[in-house]
Coordinates of C-alpha atoms and ligand atoms in Angstrom, one line a residue:
Chain I
M1 CA 7.3 17.0 15.0
I2 CA 8.9 13.6 14.1
E3 CA 11.2 11.9 16.5
V4 CA 12.9 8.6 15.7
K5 CA 15.1 6.8 18.1
D6 CA 17.1 3.6 17.5
L7 CA 14.5 2.4 15.1
T8 CA 15.2 -1.1 13.8
K9 CA 13.3 -3.4 11.5
T10 CA 14.7 -6.8 10.7
Y11 CA 13.5 -9.4 8.2
G12 CA 15.0 -12.7 9.4
N13 CA 18.7 -11.9 9.5
L14 CA 18.5 -8.8 7.3
A15 CA 18.2 -5.5 9.1
A16 CA 16.2 -3.3 6.7
I17 CA 16.9 -0.4 9.0
D18 CA 19.4 -0.6 11.9
K19 CA 19.1 1.7 14.8
I20 CA 18.2 4.8 12.9
S21 CA 17.7 8.0 14.9
F22 CA 16.8 11.4 13.7
S23 CA 14.3 14.2 14.4
V24 CA 12.4 16.5 12.1
P25 CA 11.4 19.9 13.6
K26 CA 8.1 21.4 12.6
G27 CA 8.0 23.1 9.3
T28 CA 11.1 21.3 7.9
I29 CA 11.4 19.4 4.7
L30 CA 13.7 16.4 5.2
G31 CA 15.1 14.5 2.3
L32 CA 15.8 10.8 2.8
L33 CA 18.5 10.0 0.3
G34 CA 19.8 6.5 -0.4
P35 CA 20.4 3.8 -3.0
N36 CA 17.9 1.0 -3.7
G37 CA 17.3 -1.1 -0.7
A38 CA 18.7 1.4 1.7
G39 CA 15.7 1.3 3.9
K40 CA 13.9 4.5 3.0
T41 CA 10.5 2.9 2.3
T42 CA 10.8 0.7 5.4
T43 CA 11.4 3.8 7.5
M44 CA 8.4 5.6 6.0
R45 CA 6.1 2.6 6.4
I46 CA 7.0 2.5 10.1
L47 CA 6.3 6.2 10.5
T48 CA 3.0 5.8 8.8
T49 CA 2.0 2.9 11.0
S50 CA 1.6 0.4 8.2
L51 CA 4.6 -1.6 9.5
A52 CA 5.6 -2.2 13.1
P53 CA 9.2 -1.7 14.1
T54 CA 11.2 -4.6 15.5
S55 CA 12.6 -2.3 18.1
G56 CA 13.1 1.4 18.8
K57 CA 10.7 4.2 19.1
A58 CA 9.1 6.7 16.7
T59 CA 6.7 9.5 17.4
V60 CA 4.8 11.6 14.9
A61 CA 3.1 14.8 16.1
G62 CA 3.7 13.6 19.7
F63 CA 2.0 10.2 19.2
D64 CA 3.8 6.9 19.3
V65 CA 3.4 5.0 16.1
V66 CA 3.1 1.7 18.0
T67 CA 0.9 2.7 20.9
A68 CA -1.2 5.4 19.4
P69 CA -1.4 4.5 15.7
Q70 CA -4.9 5.9 15.2
E71 CA -3.8 9.4 16.3
V72 CA -0.7 9.2 14.1
R73 CA -2.9 8.4 11.1
K74 CA -5.0 11.4 11.6
H75 CA -1.9 13.6 11.3
I76 CA -0.2 12.2 8.4
G77 CA -0.6 12.2 4.6
Y78 CA 1.2 9.4 3.0
L79 CA 2.2 8.8 -0.6
P80 CA 3.5 5.3 -0.7
E81 CA 6.0 4.0 -3.3
V82 CA 3.2 2.8 -5.5
P83 CA 0.3 5.3 -5.5
P84 CA -2.6 3.7 -3.7
I85 CA -5.3 4.2 -6.3
Y86 CA -8.3 2.3 -7.5
N87 CA -8.1 2.0 -11.3
E88 CA -11.9 1.5 -11.6
M89 CA -12.8 4.8 -9.9
S90 CA -12.9 8.2 -11.3
V91 CA -10.5 10.7 -9.9
I92 CA -13.2 12.7 -8.1
S93 CA -15.0 9.7 -6.6
Y94 CA -11.7 8.3 -5.4
L95 CA -10.9 11.6 -3.7
R96 CA -14.3 11.7 -2.1
F97 CA -13.8 8.2 -0.8
V98 CA -10.4 9.1 0.7
A99 CA -12.0 12.2 2.2
D100 CA -14.5 9.9 3.9
I101 CA -12.0 7.5 5.4
K102 CA -9.7 10.3 6.4
E103 CA -12.4 12.1 8.3
V104 CA -12.6 15.3 6.3
P105 CA -15.8 16.9 7.7
E106 CA -18.7 16.2 5.5
S107 CA -19.4 20.0 5.2
K108 CA -16.0 20.7 3.9
K109 CA -15.6 17.7 1.7
A110 CA -16.7 19.1 -1.7
N111 CA -14.6 22.2 -1.1
R112 CA -11.5 20.3 -0.2
V113 CA -11.8 17.9 -3.1
G114 CA -12.0 20.9 -5.4
E115 CA -9.0 22.6 -3.8
V116 CA -6.8 19.5 -4.1
L117 CA -7.9 18.9 -7.7
E118 CA -6.8 22.5 -8.5
M119 CA -3.6 22.3 -6.5
L120 CA -2.5 19.3 -8.6
D121 CA -3.9 20.5 -11.8
L122 CA -6.2 17.6 -12.0
G123 CA -9.4 19.6 -12.7
K124 CA -9.7 18.5 -16.3
M125 CA -9.2 14.8 -15.3
S126 CA -11.7 14.7 -12.4
L127 CA -14.2 12.6 -14.2
R128 CA -11.7 10.3 -15.9
L129 CA -11.1 6.8 -14.7
I130 CA -7.9 6.6 -12.8
G131 CA -6.9 3.5 -14.7
H132 CA -7.0 5.5 -18.0
L133 CA -4.6 8.2 -16.7
S134 CA -1.0 8.4 -17.6
L135 CA 1.7 7.4 -15.1
G136 CA 2.4 11.0 -14.1
F137 CA -1.3 11.9 -13.6
R138 CA -1.7 8.7 -11.5
Q139 CA 1.2 9.9 -9.3
R140 CA -0.6 13.3 -8.9
V141 CA -3.8 11.6 -7.9
G142 CA -1.6 9.8 -5.3
L143 CA -0.3 13.1 -4.1
A144 CA -3.8 14.6 -4.0
Q145 CA -4.9 11.7 -1.8
A146 CA -2.1 12.5 0.7
L147 CA -3.2 16.1 0.9
I148 CA -7.0 15.7 1.1
H149 CA -7.3 16.0 4.8
D150 CA -4.7 18.8 5.1
P151 CA -2.4 16.9 7.4
D152 CA 0.4 18.4 9.5
V153 CA 2.9 15.8 8.4
L154 CA 3.5 14.6 4.9
I155 CA 5.4 11.5 4.1
L156 CA 6.2 11.1 0.4
D157 CA 8.0 8.1 -1.0
E158 CA 9.7 9.2 -4.2
P159 CA 7.0 11.9 -5.0
T160 CA 8.4 12.8 -8.4
R161 CA 8.7 9.3 -9.7
G162 CA 7.3 8.9 -13.2
L163 CA 6.8 12.6 -13.8
D164 CA 8.2 14.5 -16.8
P165 CA 10.8 17.2 -16.2
K166 CA 8.3 20.0 -16.2
Q167 CA 6.0 18.3 -13.8
I168 CA 8.9 17.4 -11.6
L169 CA 9.7 21.1 -11.2
E170 CA 6.0 21.9 -10.5
I171 CA 5.7 19.2 -7.9
R172 CA 8.9 20.3 -6.2
K173 CA 7.5 23.8 -6.1
L174 CA 4.3 22.5 -4.7
I175 CA 6.1 20.5 -2.0
K176 CA 8.1 23.6 -1.1
S177 CA 4.9 25.7 -0.9
L178 CA 3.3 23.1 1.3
S179 CA 6.0 23.4 4.0
G180 CA 5.7 26.3 6.4
Q181 CA 3.2 24.9 8.8
R182 CA 3.7 21.3 7.6
T183 CA 6.5 18.9 8.3
I184 CA 7.5 16.9 5.3
I185 CA 9.7 13.8 4.7
L186 CA 10.4 12.8 1.2
S187 CA 12.6 10.0 -0.1
T188 CA 14.5 10.0 -3.4
H189 CA 17.5 8.7 -5.2
I190 CA 17.8 12.0 -7.1
L191 CA 20.2 14.5 -5.6
P192 CA 18.9 17.7 -7.2
E193 CA 15.6 16.9 -5.6
V194 CA 17.2 17.2 -2.2
S195 CA 19.2 20.3 -2.9
S196 CA 16.3 22.1 -4.6
T197 CA 13.5 21.1 -2.2
C198 CA 14.8 20.0 1.2
D199 CA 16.1 21.9 4.3
D200 CA 17.8 18.9 5.8
V201 CA 19.1 15.7 4.3
I202 CA 19.8 12.2 5.7
I203 CA 21.8 9.9 3.6
V204 CA 21.0 6.2 4.4
D205 CA 22.7 3.1 3.1
Q206 CA 22.1 -0.5 4.0
G207 CA 19.8 0.5 6.8
K208 CA 22.2 3.0 8.5
I209 CA 22.5 6.7 8.5
V210 CA 25.8 7.6 6.8
A211 CA 25.4 11.4 6.9
A212 CA 22.9 13.8 8.3
D213 CA 23.1 17.6 7.9
S214 CA 21.3 20.6 6.5
V215 CA 21.5 20.8 2.8
E216 CA 23.3 24.1 3.1
N217 CA 26.0 22.7 5.3
L218 CA 26.5 19.7 3.2
S219 CA 26.9 21.8 0.1
Q220 CA 29.4 24.0 1.9
R221 CA 31.4 21.0 3.1
L222 CA 31.5 19.9 -0.5
A223 CA 32.5 23.2 -2.0
G224 CA 35.2 23.5 0.8
G225 CA 37.0 20.4 -0.1
K226 CA 38.8 21.6 -3.2
I227 CA 40.3 18.8 -5.2
L228 CA 42.7 19.5 -8.1
D229 CA 43.5 17.3 -11.1
L230 CA 47.2 17.6 -12.0
E231 CA 49.1 16.1 -14.9
I232 CA 52.9 16.5 -14.6
K233 CA 55.8 15.1 -16.7
G234 CA 58.5 13.7 -14.4
S235 CA 59.2 10.9 -11.9
A236 CA 55.9 10.0 -10.3
D237 CA 57.5 9.2 -6.9
E238 CA 59.5 12.4 -6.7
I239 CA 56.5 14.5 -7.8
G240 CA 54.3 12.9 -5.2
K241 CA 56.7 13.5 -2.4
A242 CA 57.3 17.1 -3.4
L243 CA 53.7 18.0 -3.7
E244 CA 52.8 16.5 -0.3
K245 CA 55.3 18.9 1.4
I246 CA 53.5 22.0 0.2
D247 CA 51.5 23.8 2.8
G248 CA 47.8 23.6 2.1
V249 CA 48.0 20.2 0.5
A250 CA 46.1 17.6 2.4
A251 CA 46.7 14.5 0.3
V252 CA 48.1 13.4 -3.0
K253 CA 46.7 10.5 -4.8
P254 CA 48.6 9.2 -7.8
L255 CA 46.1 8.3 -10.6
G256 CA 48.6 6.4 -12.7
R257 CA 50.8 7.1 -15.7
E258 CA 49.7 8.6 -18.9
S259 CA 51.8 8.3 -22.1
R260 CA 55.2 10.1 -22.6
G261 CA 56.1 10.1 -18.9
V262 CA 53.2 12.2 -17.7
S263 CA 51.6 11.2 -14.4
R264 CA 48.2 12.2 -13.0
F265 CA 47.5 13.1 -9.5
E266 CA 44.4 14.0 -7.5
V267 CA 45.5 16.6 -5.0
S268 CA 43.2 17.6 -2.1
T269 CA 44.0 21.2 -1.0
D270 CA 42.6 23.8 1.3
G271 CA 41.1 25.4 -1.7
S272 CA 43.1 28.6 -1.6
L273 CA 44.6 30.2 -4.7
E274 CA 47.9 30.4 -2.9
T275 CA 48.1 26.7 -2.7
R276 CA 47.5 26.5 -6.4
E277 CA 50.4 28.9 -7.0
E278 CA 52.6 26.9 -4.7
L279 CA 51.8 23.8 -6.7
F280 CA 52.7 25.6 -9.9
N281 CA 56.0 27.0 -8.4
C282 CA 57.0 23.6 -7.1
V283 CA 56.6 22.1 -10.6
V284 CA 58.7 24.9 -12.1
K285 CA 61.4 24.7 -9.4
N286 CA 61.9 21.0 -10.1
K287 CA 61.9 21.6 -13.8
W288 CA 59.0 19.3 -14.5
V289 CA 56.4 20.1 -17.1
L290 CA 52.9 20.9 -16.1
Y291 CA 50.3 19.6 -18.5
Q292 CA 47.2 20.3 -16.5
L293 CA 46.0 21.8 -13.3
S294 CA 42.2 21.9 -12.9
P295 CA 39.8 21.9 -10.1
V296 CA 37.5 18.8 -9.9
G297 CA 34.0 19.7 -9.0
V298 CA 32.6 17.6 -6.2
S299 CA 28.9 17.3 -6.5
L300 CA 26.4 15.9 -4.1
E301 CA 26.5 13.0 -6.5
D302 CA 30.1 12.3 -5.6
V303 CA 29.4 12.5 -1.9
F304 CA 26.4 10.3 -2.3
L305 CA 28.3 7.7 -4.2
K306 CA 31.2 8.0 -1.9
L307 CA 29.1 7.6 1.2
T308 CA 27.1 4.7 -0.1
T309 CA 30.0 2.7 -1.5
K310 CA 31.7 0.8 1.2
D311 CA 35.3 1.9 1.5
T312 CA 35.2 5.7 2.0
A313 CA 33.5 8.1 4.3
L314 CA 33.2 11.8 4.1
Chain Y
M1 CA -17.2 1.6 14.4
N2 CA -17.8 4.8 12.5
A3 CA -20.8 4.7 10.2
R4 CA -19.5 7.1 7.7
K5 CA -16.2 5.5 7.2
L6 CA -17.7 2.0 7.2
F7 CA -20.3 3.0 4.6
A8 CA -17.6 4.6 2.4
I9 CA -15.8 1.2 2.4
V10 CA -19.0 -0.8 1.8
R11 CA -20.0 1.5 -1.1
R12 CA -16.6 1.4 -2.7
E13 CA -16.5 -2.4 -2.4
F14 CA -19.9 -2.8 -3.8
S15 CA -19.3 -0.6 -6.8
A16 CA -16.0 -2.4 -7.5
Y17 CA -18.1 -5.4 -8.5
F18 CA -19.8 -3.5 -11.3
A19 CA -16.5 -2.1 -12.5
S20 CA -15.3 -5.5 -13.9
P21 CA -16.9 -7.8 -16.4
L22 CA -16.7 -10.6 -13.7
G23 CA -19.4 -8.9 -11.7
Y24 CA -21.8 -8.8 -14.6
I25 CA -21.0 -12.3 -15.7
L26 CA -21.6 -13.6 -12.2
L27 CA -24.9 -11.8 -12.0
F28 CA -26.1 -12.8 -15.4
A29 CA -25.0 -16.5 -15.0
Y30 CA -26.6 -16.6 -11.6
Y31 CA -30.0 -15.2 -12.8
L32 CA -29.9 -17.6 -15.7
I33 CA -29.0 -20.7 -13.8
G34 CA -31.3 -19.9 -10.9
G35 CA -34.2 -19.2 -13.3
Y36 CA -33.6 -22.4 -15.1
F37 CA -33.4 -24.5 -11.9
F38 CA -36.5 -22.8 -10.6
W39 CA -38.5 -23.5 -13.7
L40 CA -37.2 -27.1 -13.6
I41 CA -38.1 -27.6 -10.0
V42 CA -41.5 -26.0 -10.2
S43 CA -42.5 -27.8 -13.4
R44 CA -41.5 -31.2 -11.9
T45 CA -42.8 -30.9 -8.3
R46 CA -45.7 -28.6 -8.9
A47 CA -45.2 -27.7 -5.2
A48 CA -45.5 -24.2 -3.8
T49 CA -42.2 -24.4 -2.0
M50 CA -38.9 -22.7 -2.4
S51 CA -36.7 -25.1 -0.4
Y52 CA -35.4 -26.9 -3.4
I53 CA -34.4 -23.9 -5.2
F54 CA -32.6 -22.5 -2.2
Q55 CA -30.8 -25.7 -1.7
N56 CA -29.6 -25.5 -5.3
L57 CA -28.7 -21.9 -5.0
T58 CA -26.6 -22.6 -1.9
F59 CA -24.9 -25.3 -3.8
I60 CA -24.1 -22.9 -6.6
F61 CA -22.6 -20.5 -4.2
L62 CA -20.3 -23.2 -2.9
F63 CA -18.5 -22.8 -6.3
T64 CA -19.1 -19.2 -7.1
S65 CA -18.6 -17.5 -3.8
P66 CA -14.8 -17.9 -3.9
L67 CA -14.9 -16.0 -7.2
I68 CA -16.8 -13.2 -5.5
T69 CA -14.7 -13.0 -2.4
M70 CA -11.2 -13.7 -3.8
R71 CA -10.5 -10.1 -4.7
L72 CA -11.6 -8.6 -1.3
W73 CA -8.2 -8.2 0.2
S74 CA -5.8 -9.8 -2.3
E75 CA -6.5 -7.0 -4.8
E76 CA -5.8 -4.3 -2.2
E77 CA -2.4 -5.9 -1.5
K78 CA -1.6 -6.3 -5.2
N79 CA -2.6 -2.7 -6.1
G80 CA -0.9 -1.1 -3.1
T81 CA -4.2 0.3 -1.9
A82 CA -3.8 -1.8 1.2
E83 CA -1.3 0.8 2.3
L84 CA -3.9 3.6 2.0
L85 CA -6.4 1.7 4.1
K86 CA -3.9 0.7 6.7
T87 CA -2.6 4.2 7.2
S88 CA -6.0 5.9 7.3
P89 CA -7.7 6.4 10.6
L90 CA -9.7 3.1 10.2
T91 CA -9.7 0.2 12.5
L92 CA -9.0 -3.2 11.0
W93 CA -12.6 -4.2 12.0
E94 CA -13.9 -1.3 10.1
I95 CA -11.9 -2.4 7.0
V96 CA -12.9 -6.0 7.3
V97 CA -16.5 -5.5 8.1
G98 CA -16.9 -2.8 5.5
K99 CA -15.4 -5.1 2.8
Y100 CA -17.6 -8.0 4.0
L101 CA -20.8 -6.0 3.9
G102 CA -19.8 -4.7 0.5
A103 CA -19.6 -8.2 -0.8
C104 CA -22.8 -9.1 1.0
S105 CA -24.5 -6.2 -0.8
F106 CA -23.5 -7.7 -4.1
F107 CA -25.0 -11.0 -2.9
L108 CA -28.2 -9.2 -2.2
V109 CA -28.3 -7.9 -5.7
M110 CA -27.6 -11.5 -6.9
S111 CA -30.5 -12.7 -4.8
A112 CA -32.9 -10.1 -6.1
G113 CA -33.9 -12.8 -8.6
T114 CA -35.4 -14.9 -5.9
L115 CA -38.1 -12.3 -5.3
V116 CA -39.4 -13.2 -8.7
Y117 CA -39.6 -16.8 -7.7
L118 CA -41.3 -15.8 -4.5
V119 CA -43.9 -13.8 -6.2
F120 CA -44.5 -16.8 -8.6
I121 CA -44.8 -19.2 -5.7
L122 CA -47.1 -17.0 -3.8
S123 CA -49.4 -16.6 -6.8
L124 CA -49.1 -20.3 -7.6
G125 CA -50.3 -21.7 -4.4
N126 CA -50.9 -20.7 -0.8
P127 CA -47.7 -21.6 1.0
D128 CA -47.0 -21.2 4.7
L129 CA -45.0 -18.1 5.2
L130 CA -42.9 -19.4 8.1
P131 CA -41.1 -22.1 6.0
L132 CA -40.4 -19.5 3.4
L133 CA -38.9 -17.3 6.0
S134 CA -36.8 -20.2 7.3
N135 CA -35.7 -21.0 3.7
Y136 CA -34.5 -17.4 3.2
L137 CA -32.8 -17.2 6.6
G138 CA -30.9 -20.5 5.9
Y139 CA -29.9 -19.3 2.5
F140 CA -28.7 -15.9 3.6
L141 CA -26.8 -17.2 6.6
A142 CA -25.1 -20.0 4.7
V143 CA -24.0 -17.8 1.8
M144 CA -22.8 -15.1 4.2
A145 CA -20.8 -17.8 6.0
F146 CA -19.2 -18.8 2.7
F147 CA -18.4 -15.1 2.1
A148 CA -16.7 -14.7 5.5
I149 CA -14.6 -17.7 4.8
G150 CA -13.7 -16.4 1.4
L151 CA -12.7 -13.0 2.9
F152 CA -10.4 -14.8 5.3
A153 CA -8.8 -16.7 2.4
S154 CA -8.3 -13.4 0.6
T155 CA -6.4 -12.0 3.5
I156 CA -4.0 -14.9 3.3
S157 CA -2.8 -14.5 -0.3
E158 CA -2.0 -11.7 -2.6
N159 CA -2.9 -13.9 -5.4
Q160 CA -6.6 -14.0 -6.2
I161 CA -6.5 -17.4 -7.7
V162 CA -4.8 -18.8 -4.7
A163 CA -7.3 -17.1 -2.4
A164 CA -10.1 -18.6 -4.5
I165 CA -8.6 -22.1 -4.3
I166 CA -8.1 -21.8 -0.5
S167 CA -11.7 -20.7 0.1
F168 CA -13.1 -23.3 -2.2
G169 CA -11.0 -25.9 -0.5
V170 CA -12.2 -24.9 3.0
L171 CA -15.8 -24.7 1.8
L172 CA -15.6 -28.1 0.2
I173 CA -14.2 -29.7 3.3
L174 CA -16.8 -28.1 5.5
W175 CA -19.4 -29.4 3.0
V176 CA -18.3 -33.1 2.7
I177 CA -17.0 -33.5 6.2
G178 CA -20.5 -34.6 7.2
V179 CA -20.4 -37.5 4.8
A180 CA -17.1 -38.6 6.4
G181 CA -18.8 -38.2 9.8
E182 CA -21.6 -40.6 8.7
S183 CA -19.2 -43.3 7.9
A184 CA -16.8 -42.6 10.9
G185 CA -19.5 -42.9 13.5
G186 CA -18.9 -42.5 17.3
N187 CA -17.8 -39.3 18.9
L188 CA -15.5 -38.3 16.0
G189 CA -18.4 -38.9 13.6
D190 CA -20.7 -36.7 15.6
F191 CA -18.1 -34.0 15.8
L192 CA -17.5 -34.1 12.0
K193 CA -21.2 -34.0 11.4
Y194 CA -21.5 -31.0 13.7
V195 CA -18.7 -29.1 11.9
S196 CA -20.3 -29.8 8.5
I197 CA -22.3 -26.9 7.0
L198 CA -24.8 -29.3 5.4
S199 CA -26.0 -30.6 8.8
H200 CA -26.8 -27.0 9.7
T201 CA -28.6 -25.9 6.6
D202 CA -30.9 -28.9 6.0
D203 CA -33.4 -27.9 8.8
F204 CA -33.8 -24.4 7.4
Y205 CA -34.7 -25.9 4.0
K206 CA -37.2 -28.2 5.7
G207 CA -38.8 -25.1 7.1
V208 CA -37.5 -25.3 10.6
I209 CA -35.7 -22.5 12.3
D210 CA -33.4 -24.0 14.9
L211 CA -31.4 -21.5 16.9
S212 CA -28.5 -23.9 17.3
H213 CA -28.1 -23.8 13.5
V214 CA -28.4 -20.0 13.5
F215 CA -25.7 -19.9 16.2
Y216 CA -23.4 -22.2 14.2
L217 CA -23.6 -20.1 11.0
L218 CA -23.3 -16.8 12.9
S219 CA -20.2 -18.3 14.6
L220 CA -18.7 -19.2 11.2
I221 CA -19.3 -15.7 10.0
F222 CA -17.7 -14.2 13.1
M223 CA -14.7 -16.5 12.9
G224 CA -14.2 -15.6 9.3
L225 CA -14.1 -11.9 10.1
F226 CA -12.1 -12.4 13.3
F227 CA -9.4 -14.3 11.6
S228 CA -9.3 -11.9 8.8
V229 CA -8.6 -9.1 11.3
K230 CA -6.0 -11.3 12.9
V231 CA -4.2 -12.0 9.6
L232 CA -4.2 -8.2 8.8
E233 CA -2.9 -7.5 12.3
S234 CA 0.0 -10.0 11.9
K235 CA 1.0 -8.4 8.5
R236 CA 2.1 -5.3 10.3
S237 CA 5.0 -7.0 12.0
Ligands
LIG401 N1 8.7 -7.7 3.3 C1 10.0 -7.8 3.3 N2 10.6 -9.0 3.5 C2 11.9 -9.1 3.5 N3 12.8 -8.1 3.2 C3 12.2 -6.9 3.0 C4 10.8 -6.7 3.0 N4 10.6 -5.4 2.7 C5 11.8 -4.8 2.5 N5 12.8 -5.7 2.7 C6 14.3 -5.5 2.5 O1 14.6 -4.4 3.3 C7 15.6 -3.6 2.7 C8 15.1 -2.1 2.6 O2 14.1 -2.0 1.7 P1 13.4 -0.7 1.4 O3 12.2 -1.0 0.5 O4 13.1 0.1 2.7 O5 14.5 0.1 0.6 P2 14.4 1.5 -0.2 O6 15.4 2.4 0.4 O7 13.0 2.0 -0.1 O8 14.8 1.1 -1.7 P3 14.3 1.7 -3.1 O9 15.1 2.9 -3.3 O10 14.6 0.6 -4.0 O11 12.8 2.0 -3.0 C9 15.8 -4.2 1.4 O12 17.0 -5.0 1.5 C10 14.6 -5.1 1.1 O13 15.0 -6.2 0.4
LIG402 MG1 11.6 2.5 -1.5

């Protein structure tokens, strides 16, 4: 449904996005994850035709964003970073206005506005001025606007920004319920958003894709890499060497010395219980003292930070 | 251009003027000042003509039209609503013309006061209708040209004050350039005089409809809209 190939946007010397390629099959929810300035918004602005790419190609619903922008616009609903609302309008007159410019058939307009108001729980607010609404409600009006013409493709830039925890859950549920026939891209810095809402995830950093996978795979990869935190009393050098020799140990990283001759290590293993036993046996055999042996949980958070801070890759 | 979409933009733009105090202040001040001028002119000249009042009103718009047009695009950029318009199935011409007509509709409401003057003049004397028509045409075209220039200025800056200053600057130059033309003389002088708005409105207020002046003012309007579209186009890249 969405195809992106070598998409690049440069501002002077800065590449806001640099040869990004990905595709989103119909009915999928893709999460674009990345730190500030990663290029999420830039990517979305290109896909929604508000910005022209410097080079590369992007098609939405089969239409090229550069050569057939008008067609693309008919197929997308877009929630920009800042909800595009007019403070001086009432919620309902705003949605009617958007329905007009988005070509919702006149005969279906009233119905559709009603549906969307209900979907976002805005019914009670329909006559209020948008400028008088709280941040979260304004965000919902922004979402309502993106849905009004029932588009095939939804592009949502940080859709849960400014919402309270209860609303966040509701909006995530709504987004999930909207998939099916629709294709959705959402951007976020928040990992739980990706794991709870998305099918696929792309992690971007400094304009480049650093990881792309299904959420399921990524979580599995994370769970698979079992890392243990060990504290052992003894010579750090000897311990390090001995631990590395154990089958099932991939790497040993000394984390420095604690008090009373106790050293800490981060040991990457195959994750099996046998390896843990071997580690314990090794300590006993060498007559060291084991102070601690505990698994370190690797969350999406860690991967995210790891991938988006320079030195390491997954 | 799609009528429904265009009309939606015109309507939204028009009602936006009545959502802020500025709109009402402008209307009120305009009726007040216009009425005062009218009374002054009629009581002095005792002539059944509207040309002086239109001349004055045009002059007032030289200063006030930047205030009316400054928000047209700057506000959309600032509020982030530009993003909505640019990603909706609208052409840039629909957006620009819609906004322009929205502002012109507000101008129509502002000018409703002149109907009172018209009725007064008609009851006062027995004026020729053609000069009156010419007066109205000149006034409408001139102010609409001001608006087109103001809209263009608004596409240039996100800051409304900057947009107002730019449009006021351009209008002032177009206004006084004729004076410079008088003193320059020669070909350059002729050219400057031709570019000046003043040299194209005077005849209307004398009661003469000269198509070359109509053409000049329409060109100014077209250029304002055309360059607005071009600026918005360039913002995409
Ligand atoms: N108009 C512009 N002119 C110059 N640089 C820009 C412009 N717009 C974006 N950039 C730069 O492009 C890079 C990517 O910005 P972008 O807004 O896409 O990031 P983002 O991933 O959406 O970040 P955030 O999470 O903070 O919203 C940033 O370094 C930003 O400074
Ligand atoms: Mg962003």
